[in-house]
mmCIF file of C-alpha atoms in Angstrom:
data_model
loop_
_atom_site.group_PDB
_atom_site.id
_atom_site.type_symbol
_atom_site.label_atom_id
_atom_site.label_comp_id
_atom_site.label_asym_id
_atom_site.label_seq_id
_atom_site.Cartn_x
_atom_site.Cartn_y
_atom_site.Cartn_z
ATOM 1 C CA MET A 612 0.069 42.252 15.187
ATOM 2 C CA ALA A 613 1.450 41.416 11.729
ATOM 3 C CA LEU A 614 4.626 40.048 13.325
ATOM 4 C CA SER A 615 2.545 37.889 15.665
ATOM 5 C CA ILE A 616 0.524 36.462 12.743
ATOM 6 C CA ARG A 617 3.696 35.737 10.757
ATOM 7 C CA LYS A 618 5.139 33.968 13.783
ATOM 8 C CA LYS A 619 2.039 31.776 14.117
ATOM 9 C CA VAL A 620 2.072 30.944 10.413
ATOM 10 C CA TRP A 621 5.755 30.007 10.694
ATOM 11 C CA ARG A 622 4.978 27.699 13.644
ATOM 12 C CA VAL A 623 2.236 25.922 11.703
ATOM 13 C CA SER A 624 4.572 25.610 8.691
ATOM 14 C CA GLU A 625 7.223 24.025 10.882
ATOM 15 C CA ILE A 626 4.762 21.476 12.253
ATOM 16 C CA ILE A 627 3.671 20.617 8.702
ATOM 17 C CA ARG A 628 7.286 20.248 7.589
ATOM 18 C CA LYS A 629 8.329 18.091 10.536
ATOM 19 C CA GLU A 630 5.195 16.094 11.334
ATOM 20 C CA GLY A 631 2.738 16.429 8.436
ATOM 21 C CA VAL A 632 -0.573 18.110 7.690
ATOM 22 C CA ILE A 633 -2.784 16.142 10.101
ATOM 23 C CA PRO A 634 -0.700 16.864 13.258
ATOM 24 C CA ALA A 635 -0.580 20.531 12.215
ATOM 25 C CA MET A 636 -4.371 20.632 11.884
ATOM 26 C CA ARG A 637 -4.741 19.039 15.317
ATOM 27 C CA ALA A 638 -2.379 21.611 16.850
ATOM 28 C CA VAL A 639 -4.387 24.482 15.322
ATOM 29 C CA VAL A 640 -7.671 23.035 16.586
ATOM 30 C CA ARG A 641 -6.248 22.575 20.093
ATOM 31 C CA ARG A 642 -5.030 26.192 20.130
ATOM 32 C CA LEU A 643 -8.361 27.546 18.895
ATOM 33 C CA ARG A 644 -10.206 25.627 21.601
ATOM 34 C CA MET A 645 -7.999 27.176 24.275
ATOM 35 C CA GLY A 646 -8.941 30.687 23.199
ATOM 36 C CA PRO A 647 -6.730 33.777 23.089
ATOM 37 C CA ALA A 648 -6.167 34.306 26.807
ATOM 38 C CA ARG A 649 -6.020 30.824 28.329
ATOM 39 C CA TYR A 650 -3.051 28.868 29.539
ATOM 40 C CA VAL A 651 -2.514 25.213 28.693
ATOM 41 C CA ASP A 652 -3.500 23.265 31.802
ATOM 42 C CA VAL A 653 -1.398 20.108 31.601
ATOM 43 C CA PHE A 654 -2.602 18.948 35.025
ATOM 44 C CA ARG A 655 -6.253 19.192 34.012
ATOM 45 C CA HIS A 656 -5.734 17.099 30.888
ATOM 46 C CA TYR A 657 -3.154 14.594 32.141
ATOM 47 C CA GLY A 658 -3.607 14.546 35.903
ATOM 48 C CA PHE A 659 -5.419 11.198 35.618
ATOM 49 C CA ALA A 660 -2.010 9.586 35.005
ATOM 50 C CA LEU A 661 -0.875 10.412 38.550
ATOM 51 C CA PRO A 662 -1.497 7.820 41.303
ATOM 52 C CA HIS A 663 -4.965 8.190 42.830
ATOM 53 C CA VAL A 664 -7.769 6.088 44.317
ATOM 54 C CA LEU A 665 -11.281 5.537 42.969
ATOM 55 C CA PRO A 666 -13.409 3.934 45.680
ATOM 56 C CA ALA A 667 -16.538 1.935 44.918
ATOM 57 C CA LEU A 668 -19.989 2.430 46.367
ATOM 58 C CA PRO A 669 -20.813 0.162 49.323
ATOM 59 C CA GLY A 670 -22.188 -3.239 48.452
ATOM 60 C CA ALA A 671 -21.301 -6.836 47.759
ATOM 61 C CA VAL A 672 -19.632 -7.934 44.544
ATOM 62 C CA ARG A 673 -21.945 -10.043 42.405
ATOM 63 C CA GLU A 674 -20.426 -12.748 40.230
ATOM 64 C CA GLY A 675 -20.692 -12.086 36.502
ATOM 65 C CA THR A 676 -20.764 -8.281 36.787
ATOM 66 C CA LEU A 677 -18.563 -6.177 34.513
ATOM 67 C CA LEU A 678 -17.647 -2.496 34.688
ATOM 68 C CA TRP A 679 -16.479 -1.219 31.286
ATOM 69 C CA PHE A 680 -14.410 1.976 31.379
ATOM 70 C CA ILE A 681 -14.660 3.484 27.884
ATOM 71 C CA PRO A 682 -13.650 6.740 26.185
ATOM 72 C CA ASP A 683 -16.598 8.874 25.125
ATOM 73 C CA PHE A 684 -17.847 7.880 21.695
ATOM 74 C CA ASN A 685 -19.055 9.151 18.352
ATOM 75 C CA VAL A 686 -21.632 7.298 16.287
ATOM 76 C CA GLY A 687 -19.642 5.220 13.775
ATOM 77 C CA SER A 688 -16.633 4.450 15.980
ATOM 78 C CA GLY A 689 -15.361 0.983 15.046
ATOM 79 C CA GLY A 690 -13.597 0.418 18.352
ATOM 80 C CA HIS A 691 -16.744 1.238 20.313
ATOM 81 C CA LEU A 692 -18.800 -0.968 18.008
ATOM 82 C CA ASN A 693 -16.636 -3.938 19.027
ATOM 83 C CA ILE A 694 -16.968 -3.061 22.715
ATOM 84 C CA PHE A 695 -20.751 -2.724 22.574
ATOM 85 C CA ARG A 696 -21.075 -5.865 20.456
ATOM 86 C CA THR A 697 -19.099 -7.799 23.081
ATOM 87 C CA ILE A 698 -21.268 -6.422 25.866
ATOM 88 C CA TRP A 699 -24.410 -7.445 23.956
ATOM 89 C CA HIS A 700 -23.174 -11.012 23.449
ATOM 90 C CA LEU A 701 -22.152 -11.321 27.092
ATOM 91 C CA GLU A 702 -25.590 -10.114 28.140
ATOM 92 C CA GLN A 703 -27.078 -12.991 26.153
ATOM 93 C CA MET A 704 -24.827 -15.303 28.191
ATOM 94 C CA GLY A 705 -26.118 -13.942 31.496
ATOM 95 C CA TYR A 706 -23.466 -11.345 32.369
ATOM 96 C CA THR A 707 -24.430 -7.902 33.683
ATOM 97 C CA SER A 708 -22.490 -4.873 32.422
ATOM 98 C CA THR A 709 -22.238 -1.233 33.427
ATOM 99 C CA ILE A 710 -20.606 1.265 31.045
ATOM 100 C CA VAL A 711 -18.540 4.083 32.559
ATOM 101 C CA ILE A 712 -17.642 7.158 30.485
ATOM 102 C CA GLY A 713 -15.114 8.603 32.888
ATOM 103 C CA ASN A 714 -14.303 11.707 30.853
ATOM 104 C CA PRO A 715 -17.506 12.679 29.024
ATOM 105 C CA VAL A 716 -16.751 14.984 26.108
ATOM 106 C CA MET A 717 -19.564 14.270 23.644
ATOM 107 C CA HIS A 718 -22.287 13.486 26.187
ATOM 108 C CA GLN A 719 -23.555 15.363 29.213
ATOM 109 C CA ASP A 720 -26.515 13.103 29.966
ATOM 110 C CA ALA A 721 -26.194 9.401 30.762
ATOM 111 C CA GLU A 722 -29.612 8.457 29.383
ATOM 112 C CA GLN A 723 -28.876 10.247 26.117
ATOM 113 C CA ALA A 724 -25.608 8.321 25.809
ATOM 114 C CA ARG A 725 -27.396 5.057 26.504
ATOM 115 C CA ASP A 726 -30.111 5.862 23.948
ATOM 116 C CA GLU A 727 -27.458 6.527 21.291
ATOM 117 C CA ILE A 728 -25.754 3.209 22.044
ATOM 118 C CA CYS A 729 -29.058 1.337 21.725
ATOM 119 C CA GLN A 730 -30.070 3.195 18.570
ATOM 120 C CA HIS A 731 -26.788 3.235 16.642
ATOM 121 C CA PHE A 732 -24.879 0.227 18.006
ATOM 122 C CA PHE A 733 -26.655 -2.508 20.013
ATOM 123 C CA PRO A 734 -29.795 -2.630 22.170
ATOM 124 C CA LEU A 735 -27.984 -3.121 25.457
ATOM 125 C CA GLN A 736 -29.416 -3.641 28.910
ATOM 126 C CA ALA A 737 -26.305 -2.057 30.426
ATOM 127 C CA GLU A 738 -26.562 1.086 32.523
ATOM 128 C CA VAL A 739 -24.392 4.054 31.468
ATOM 129 C CA LEU A 740 -22.615 6.232 34.028
ATOM 130 C CA LEU A 741 -20.944 9.587 33.350
ATOM 131 C CA GLY A 742 -17.958 10.469 35.515
ATOM 132 C CA LEU A 743 -16.129 8.492 38.170
ATOM 133 C CA ASP A 744 -17.915 9.554 41.338
ATOM 134 C CA ALA A 745 -20.413 6.724 41.962
ATOM 135 C CA LEU A 746 -19.010 3.435 40.696
ATOM 136 C CA PRO A 747 -20.585 0.150 41.774
ATOM 137 C CA PRO A 748 -18.448 -2.799 42.878
ATOM 138 C CA CYS A 749 -17.974 -5.485 40.227
ATOM 139 C CA GLU A 750 -16.283 -8.772 39.566
ATOM 140 C CA PHE A 751 -14.466 -7.590 36.413
ATOM 141 C CA ALA A 752 -13.302 -4.035 35.668
ATOM 142 C CA LEU A 753 -12.175 -3.604 32.068
ATOM 143 C CA ALA A 754 -10.040 -0.873 30.548
ATOM 144 C CA THR A 755 -10.725 -0.353 26.849
ATOM 145 C CA GLY A 756 -8.219 2.369 25.966
ATOM 146 C CA TRP A 757 -4.959 3.613 27.416
ATOM 147 C CA ASP A 758 -6.444 6.582 29.272
ATOM 148 C CA THR A 759 -9.167 4.398 30.827
ATOM 149 C CA ALA A 760 -6.483 2.027 32.111
ATOM 150 C CA TYR A 761 -5.470 4.642 34.691
ATOM 151 C CA SER A 762 -9.010 4.676 36.083
ATOM 152 C CA VAL A 763 -9.097 0.880 36.266
ATOM 153 C CA ARG A 764 -5.758 0.898 38.094
ATOM 154 C CA ALA A 765 -7.191 3.361 40.617
ATOM 155 C CA PHE A 766 -10.531 1.583 41.108
ATOM 156 C CA THR A 767 -10.729 -0.380 44.357
ATOM 157 C CA GLY A 768 -14.082 -2.096 43.823
ATOM 158 C CA ALA A 769 -13.155 -4.861 41.348
ATOM 159 C CA ARG A 770 -12.048 -8.394 42.084
ATOM 160 C CA TYR A 771 -10.216 -8.646 38.763
ATOM 161 C CA ARG A 772 -8.768 -5.972 36.498
ATOM 162 C CA LEU A 773 -8.605 -6.626 32.762
ATOM 163 C CA TYR A 774 -7.573 -4.718 29.646
ATOM 164 C CA PHE A 775 -9.443 -5.157 26.363
ATOM 165 C CA VAL A 776 -6.703 -4.142 23.878
ATOM 166 C CA GLN A 777 -7.820 -3.639 20.275
ATOM 167 C CA ASP A 778 -4.664 -1.984 18.937
ATOM 168 C CA TYR A 779 -1.181 -0.900 19.933
ATOM 169 C CA GLU A 780 -2.094 2.620 20.995
ATOM 170 C CA PRO A 781 1.411 4.076 21.575
ATOM 171 C CA HIS A 782 1.721 4.095 17.780
ATOM 172 C CA PHE A 783 -1.275 6.409 17.518
ATOM 173 C CA TYR A 784 0.945 9.318 18.572
ATOM 174 C CA PRO A 785 4.334 10.827 17.729
ATOM 175 C CA VAL A 786 7.035 9.921 20.249
ATOM 176 C CA GLY A 787 6.181 12.022 23.273
ATOM 177 C CA SER A 788 4.174 12.190 26.467
ATOM 178 C CA GLU A 789 1.033 10.498 25.118
ATOM 179 C CA SER A 790 2.894 7.607 23.510
ATOM 180 C CA VAL A 791 4.805 7.009 26.762
ATOM 181 C CA LEU A 792 1.699 7.272 28.944
ATOM 182 C CA ALA A 793 -0.075 4.808 26.634
ATOM 183 C CA GLU A 794 2.835 2.360 26.699
ATOM 184 C CA ASN A 795 3.066 2.521 30.493
ATOM 185 C CA THR A 796 -0.420 1.027 30.843
ATOM 186 C CA TYR A 797 0.802 -2.331 29.522
ATOM 187 C CA ARG A 798 2.913 -2.625 32.692
ATOM 188 C CA PHE A 799 -0.015 -2.234 35.120
ATOM 189 C CA GLY A 800 -0.333 -5.991 35.632
ATOM 190 C CA PHE A 801 -3.771 -6.331 34.058
ATOM 191 C CA PHE A 802 -4.940 -9.527 32.379
ATOM 192 C CA GLY A 803 -5.108 -8.647 28.675
ATOM 193 C CA ILE A 804 -7.816 -9.787 26.269
ATOM 194 C CA THR A 805 -6.525 -8.777 22.847
ATOM 195 C CA ALA A 806 -7.987 -8.396 19.379
ATOM 196 C CA GLY A 807 -5.898 -11.047 17.658
ATOM 197 C CA GLY A 808 -2.684 -12.927 18.185
ATOM 198 C CA TRP A 809 -0.242 -10.204 17.155
ATOM 199 C CA LEU A 810 -1.211 -8.008 20.095
ATOM 200 C CA ALA A 811 -1.311 -10.965 22.482
ATOM 201 C CA GLN A 812 2.235 -11.964 21.546
ATOM 202 C CA LYS A 813 3.584 -8.409 21.508
ATOM 203 C CA LEU A 814 2.188 -7.476 24.918
ATOM 204 C CA ALA A 815 3.286 -10.774 26.473
ATOM 205 C CA HIS A 816 6.835 -10.675 25.092
ATOM 206 C CA GLU A 817 7.553 -6.967 25.471
ATOM 207 C CA TYR A 818 5.641 -6.128 28.652
ATOM 208 C CA GLY A 819 5.158 -9.422 30.458
ATOM 209 C CA MET A 820 1.357 -9.246 30.300
ATOM 210 C CA THR A 821 -0.722 -12.385 30.596
ATOM 211 C CA THR A 822 -2.809 -12.277 27.427
ATOM 212 C CA HIS A 823 -5.711 -14.101 25.840
ATOM 213 C CA ALA A 824 -6.366 -13.533 22.125
ATOM 214 C CA VAL A 825 -9.808 -13.391 20.560
ATOM 215 C CA GLY A 826 -10.396 -13.200 16.831
ATOM 216 C CA PHE A 827 -12.546 -11.095 14.536
ATOM 217 C CA GLY A 828 -15.991 -11.942 13.285
ATOM 218 C CA VAL A 829 -18.290 -10.953 10.447
ATOM 219 C CA GLU A 830 -21.926 -9.867 10.620
ATOM 220 C CA LEU A 831 -23.048 -12.562 8.206
ATOM 221 C CA GLU A 832 -26.604 -11.259 7.996
ATOM 222 C CA ARG A 833 -25.238 -7.976 6.631
ATOM 223 C CA TYR A 834 -22.071 -8.763 4.660
ATOM 224 C CA ARG A 835 -22.771 -11.123 1.763
ATOM 225 C CA ARG A 836 -22.105 -11.295 -1.962
ATOM 226 C CA LEU A 837 -24.783 -9.331 -3.865
ATOM 227 C CA PRO A 838 -25.474 -9.364 -7.648
ATOM 228 C CA ARG A 839 -22.900 -7.568 -9.774
ATOM 229 C CA ARG A 840 -24.612 -4.988 -12.005
ATOM 230 C CA GLU A 841 -21.738 -4.126 -14.373
ATOM 231 C CA PRO A 842 -19.335 -7.090 -14.376
ATOM 232 C CA GLU A 843 -17.535 -5.782 -17.452
ATOM 233 C CA ILE A 844 -16.172 -2.762 -15.503
ATOM 234 C CA ARG A 845 -13.154 -3.389 -13.295
ATOM 235 C CA ARG A 846 -13.368 -1.542 -9.985
ATOM 236 C CA VAL A 847 -10.977 -1.106 -7.075
ATOM 237 C CA PHE A 848 -12.175 -0.099 -3.622
ATOM 238 C CA PHE A 849 -9.854 1.810 -1.277
ATOM 239 C CA TYR A 850 -10.418 2.282 2.429
ATOM 240 C CA ALA A 851 -9.515 5.976 2.577
ATOM 241 C CA ARG A 852 -9.189 7.511 6.059
ATOM 242 C CA PRO A 853 -6.746 10.439 5.998
ATOM 243 C CA PRO A 854 -7.196 11.333 9.710
ATOM 244 C CA THR A 855 -6.156 7.795 10.730
ATOM 245 C CA PRO A 856 -2.422 7.563 9.976
ATOM 246 C CA ARG A 857 -2.272 3.806 10.594
ATOM 247 C CA ARG A 858 -4.460 3.264 7.500
ATOM 248 C CA ALA A 859 -1.702 4.757 5.270
ATOM 249 C CA PHE A 860 -3.923 7.012 3.159
ATOM 250 C CA GLU A 861 -0.988 8.687 1.400
ATOM 251 C CA ILE A 862 0.639 5.397 0.364
ATOM 252 C CA GLY A 863 -2.758 4.221 -0.854
ATOM 253 C CA LEU A 864 -3.163 7.203 -3.177
ATOM 254 C CA LEU A 865 0.292 6.589 -4.650
ATOM 255 C CA VAL A 866 -0.663 2.954 -5.243
ATOM 256 C CA LEU A 867 -3.967 3.752 -6.930
ATOM 257 C CA ASN A 868 -2.388 6.377 -9.149
ATOM 258 C CA ALA A 869 0.232 3.868 -10.301
ATOM 259 C CA VAL A 870 -2.527 1.325 -11.030
ATOM 260 C CA TRP A 871 -4.458 3.930 -13.033
ATOM 261 C CA GLU A 872 -1.369 4.802 -15.091
ATOM 262 C CA ARG A 873 -0.975 1.124 -16.020
ATOM 263 C CA LEU A 874 -4.684 0.280 -16.316
ATOM 264 C CA PRO A 875 -6.509 3.503 -17.251
ATOM 265 C CA ASP A 876 -9.885 1.792 -17.728
ATOM 266 C CA VAL A 877 -10.098 0.766 -14.055
ATOM 267 C CA GLN A 878 -12.591 2.645 -11.875
ATOM 268 C CA PHE A 879 -11.720 3.601 -8.297
ATOM 269 C CA VAL A 880 -14.078 3.909 -5.328
ATOM 270 C CA LEU A 881 -12.949 5.613 -2.109
ATOM 271 C CA ALA A 882 -14.886 5.391 1.153
ATOM 272 C CA GLY A 883 -14.241 5.903 4.844
ATOM 273 C CA TRP A 884 -13.822 9.691 4.973
ATOM 274 C CA ASP A 885 -14.513 12.849 2.990
ATOM 275 C CA THR A 886 -11.550 13.197 0.615
ATOM 276 C CA ALA A 887 -12.861 16.228 -1.308
ATOM 277 C CA GLY A 888 -10.081 18.434 0.060
ATOM 278 C CA TYR A 889 -7.288 16.263 -1.381
ATOM 279 C CA HIS A 890 -5.722 16.452 -4.829
ATOM 280 C CA ILE A 891 -6.481 13.067 -6.379
ATOM 281 C CA PRO A 892 -5.383 13.010 -10.037
ATOM 282 C CA PHE A 893 -7.048 9.781 -11.124
ATOM 283 C CA PRO A 894 -10.798 9.492 -11.820
ATOM 284 C CA HIS A 895 -12.622 8.202 -8.771
ATOM 285 C CA LEU A 896 -15.881 8.126 -6.863
ATOM 286 C CA GLY A 897 -15.490 9.589 -3.385
ATOM 287 C CA CYS A 898 -18.221 8.110 -1.192
ATOM 288 C CA GLY A 899 -17.153 9.617 2.121
ATOM 289 C CA THR A 900 -18.607 7.954 5.208
ATOM 290 C CA LEU A 901 -21.424 5.538 4.407
ATOM 291 C CA ALA A 902 -24.100 3.848 6.470
ATOM 292 C CA LEU A 903 -23.267 0.236 7.337
ATOM 293 C CA ASP A 904 -26.232 -1.070 5.359
ATOM 294 C CA ASP A 905 -24.892 0.568 2.180
ATOM 295 C CA LEU A 906 -21.515 -1.164 2.355
ATOM 296 C CA PRO A 907 -22.296 -4.743 1.196
ATOM 297 C CA ASP A 908 -23.640 -3.592 -2.163
ATOM 298 C CA LEU A 909 -20.712 -1.219 -2.661
ATOM 299 C CA TYR A 910 -18.209 -3.971 -1.864
ATOM 300 C CA SER A 911 -20.000 -6.427 -4.143
ATOM 301 C CA GLN A 912 -19.604 -4.080 -7.118
ATOM 302 C CA CYS A 913 -15.788 -4.069 -6.795
ATOM 303 C CA ASP A 914 -13.283 -6.625 -8.113
ATOM 304 C CA ALA A 915 -10.515 -5.790 -5.659
ATOM 305 C CA ALA A 916 -9.959 -3.729 -2.538
ATOM 306 C CA LEU A 917 -6.852 -2.109 -1.114
ATOM 307 C CA VAL A 918 -6.874 -2.105 2.710
ATOM 308 C CA LEU A 919 -3.709 -1.010 4.507
ATOM 309 C CA SER A 920 -3.025 -1.561 8.212
ATOM 310 C CA LEU A 921 0.188 -0.346 9.823
ATOM 311 C CA THR A 922 -0.791 -1.379 13.347
ATOM 312 C CA ASN A 923 -3.379 -4.073 14.090
ATOM 313 C CA ALA A 924 -5.432 -5.490 11.238
ATOM 314 C CA SER A 925 -8.809 -4.012 10.399
ATOM 315 C CA LEU A 926 -12.168 -5.790 10.388
ATOM 316 C CA LEU A 927 -12.712 -4.462 6.883
ATOM 317 C CA PRO A 928 -10.904 -7.225 4.936
ATOM 318 C CA LEU A 929 -13.223 -9.886 6.348
ATOM 319 C CA GLU A 930 -16.296 -7.817 5.504
ATOM 320 C CA LEU A 931 -15.047 -7.249 1.951
ATOM 321 C CA MET A 932 -14.203 -10.922 1.535
ATOM 322 C CA ALA A 933 -17.653 -11.967 2.762
ATOM 323 C CA SER A 934 -19.083 -9.650 0.081
ATOM 324 C CA GLY A 935 -17.106 -11.338 -2.692
ATOM 325 C CA CYS A 936 -14.401 -8.698 -3.134
ATOM 326 C CA ALA A 937 -10.758 -9.809 -3.415
ATOM 327 C CA VAL A 938 -8.451 -8.006 -0.965
ATOM 328 C CA VAL A 939 -4.914 -6.645 -1.304
ATOM 329 C CA SER A 940 -3.128 -5.748 1.930
ATOM 330 C CA ASN A 941 0.351 -5.160 3.306
ATOM 331 C CA ARG A 942 2.514 -7.864 4.821
ATOM 332 C CA GLY A 943 3.528 -7.936 8.457
ATOM 333 C CA PRO A 944 2.772 -9.920 11.621
ATOM 334 C CA ASN A 945 0.226 -7.257 12.589
ATOM 335 C CA VAL A 946 -1.824 -8.320 9.522
ATOM 336 C CA GLU A 947 -0.832 -11.936 8.966
ATOM 337 C CA TRP A 948 -2.240 -13.174 12.284
ATOM 338 C CA LEU A 949 -5.598 -12.719 10.498
ATOM 339 C CA LEU A 950 -4.884 -12.899 6.765
ATOM 340 C CA ASN A 951 -2.781 -15.255 4.667
ATOM 341 C CA ASP A 952 -1.748 -15.722 1.042
ATOM 342 C CA ASP A 953 -4.477 -18.289 0.392
ATOM 343 C CA VAL A 954 -7.311 -15.824 0.897
ATOM 344 C CA VAL A 955 -5.807 -12.388 0.143
ATOM 345 C CA THR A 956 -2.965 -10.904 -1.872
ATOM 346 C CA LEU A 957 -0.217 -9.643 0.424
ATOM 347 C CA ALA A 958 2.637 -7.348 -0.602
ATOM 348 C CA GLU A 959 5.397 -5.336 1.034
ATOM 349 C CA SER A 960 4.395 -1.857 2.215
ATOM 350 C CA SER A 961 5.850 0.067 -0.719
ATOM 351 C CA PRO A 962 3.805 1.852 -3.402
ATOM 352 C CA GLU A 963 5.429 -0.164 -6.196
ATOM 353 C CA ALA A 964 4.925 -3.572 -4.553
ATOM 354 C CA LEU A 965 1.306 -2.871 -3.676
ATOM 355 C CA ALA A 966 0.549 -1.426 -7.124
ATOM 356 C CA GLU A 967 2.039 -4.525 -8.748
ATOM 357 C CA ALA A 968 -0.127 -6.731 -6.521
ATOM 358 C CA VAL A 969 -3.318 -4.866 -7.432
ATOM 359 C CA CYS A 970 -2.518 -4.888 -11.154
ATOM 360 C CA ALA A 971 -1.627 -8.592 -11.151
ATOM 361 C CA LEU A 972 -4.919 -9.399 -9.417
ATOM 362 C CA LEU A 973 -6.966 -7.312 -11.866
ATOM 363 C CA GLN A 974 -5.269 -8.853 -14.895
ATOM 364 C CA ASP A 975 -5.777 -12.478 -13.873
ATOM 365 C CA ASN A 976 -9.509 -13.167 -13.789
ATOM 366 C CA GLU A 977 -9.206 -16.846 -12.921
ATOM 367 C CA ARG A 978 -6.819 -16.261 -10.009
ATOM 368 C CA ARG A 979 -8.995 -13.453 -8.721
ATOM 369 C CA ARG A 980 -12.095 -15.668 -8.916
ATOM 370 C CA LEU A 981 -10.418 -18.497 -6.990
ATOM 371 C CA ILE A 982 -9.073 -16.186 -4.281
ATOM 372 C CA SER A 983 -12.470 -14.527 -3.980
ATOM 373 C CA GLN A 984 -14.211 -17.882 -3.494
ATOM 374 C CA LYS A 985 -11.703 -19.077 -0.882
ATOM 375 C CA ALA A 986 -11.829 -15.715 0.867
ATOM 376 C CA GLU A 987 -15.607 -15.708 1.005
ATOM 377 C CA GLY A 988 -15.666 -19.130 2.655
ATOM 378 C CA PHE A 989 -12.927 -18.123 5.078
ATOM 379 C CA ALA A 990 -14.687 -14.898 6.090
ATOM 380 C CA ARG A 991 -18.062 -16.534 6.540
ATOM 381 C CA ALA A 992 -16.542 -19.005 8.986
ATOM 382 C CA GLN A 993 -15.575 -16.119 11.333
ATOM 383 C CA THR A 994 -18.566 -15.471 13.589
ATOM 384 C CA TRP A 995 -19.072 -13.034 16.437
ATOM 385 C CA ASP A 996 -20.692 -15.799 18.483
ATOM 386 C CA THR A 997 -17.354 -17.621 18.480
ATOM 387 C CA VAL A 998 -15.500 -14.420 19.368
ATOM 388 C CA ALA A 999 -17.859 -13.810 22.298
ATOM 389 C CA ARG A 1000 -17.339 -17.334 23.632
ATOM 390 C CA ASP A 1001 -13.580 -16.811 23.363
ATOM 391 C CA PHE A 1002 -13.953 -13.508 25.227
ATOM 392 C CA GLU A 1003 -15.840 -15.278 28.011
ATOM 393 C CA ALA A 1004 -13.036 -17.845 28.145
ATOM 394 C CA GLY A 1005 -10.661 -14.928 28.759
ATOM 395 C CA LEU A 1006 -12.785 -13.722 31.680
ATOM 396 C CA LEU A 1007 -12.761 -17.203 33.172
ATOM 397 C CA ARG A 1008 -8.977 -17.457 32.704
ATOM 398 C CA ALA A 1009 -8.511 -14.133 34.489
ATOM 399 C CA ARG A 1010 -10.697 -15.325 37.367
ATOM 400 C CA ALA A 1011 -8.912 -18.675 37.639
ATOM 401 C CA GLN A 1012 -5.462 -17.082 37.462
ATOM 402 C CA ALA A 1013 -6.284 -14.663 40.263
ATOM 403 C CA LEU A 1014 -7.726 -17.425 42.427
ATOM 404 C CA ARG A 1015 -4.597 -19.501 41.942
ATOM 405 C CA GLY A 1016 -2.547 -16.484 42.946
ATOM 406 C CA VAL A 1017 -4.550 -16.072 46.126
ATOM 407 C CA ALA A 1018 -4.224 -19.780 46.885
#
């Protein structure tokens, strides 16, 4: 027994050494879920990637109907928020949507799932279906994540198959089966509607997809500049999400510590996740996960924000900018399709370059004020109404392209 425990501890240590703490934690959780006497059933978890057919229920296809294949959701998921927001806007335009949770993990009742969407996201008219057994025919079937793309490929009841791509998902995983299975979906021949130009260009050039980019918007009724209560105190906000590697939590801590060593009077505010279990040497306020309505005031009390994105850009910079907070982010085409040097401070993705950028912004009040004003105007010009109209234009392009192909 002792030898077995030592062997397990050694395995976890090796994962930590080779891949980091977060992958090791995930491996432990997966093993605990399997229990002591169960085998790993690869076919149960990944069998969806094999060729199969999903037939539709009998019936005619009605124009303007959409079938959204989504992963199951948690309240607070940003990717799902964008999906449900898009569905809501399209409903206002006269489209009819049905939401399909093909692999329900969090929900076992369709009405409960629908109630949560209406309560925590948007008051949708859309029906919610659990499982893949009774799917209605539709004009547009949309994949919204790499695993859902396999269901859309198999579904026979859609006139047009599309892929709403919000990020480059192969980079969510170490090189292995999941990264390859995710990458393969970009070769399915779907029409891609992408969150931003970086993804549109990448998927078109590397995978031959036909793509249509839509931008990001800001909820202007929520995110706005609020009165500053203690303007004499310099504050830096950091979007801290340790379980999301693409947000570069570890680099962010190194940056903030370097800023604190140079400017010890600066206050730091961390939000996005509970960071209580991490050694953070500099004084800070750890806010954890906050309600959306609490964010505008928090952002408005900060002079600068550090938001790092190693894959596609986040919505957060626009929301911070609309609240009057100057933003520092990393350079790269994945970010610069949205942000530019006129409205944010961009730096290379090294701790020293980013720390220098934050310090320079904090030490130049006039420059920070000008950038903040330009950024606020820029952010407030990005509306979700415009994004929704662009999304509809993508649907119409997909329809027209397919009709031309038939002709």
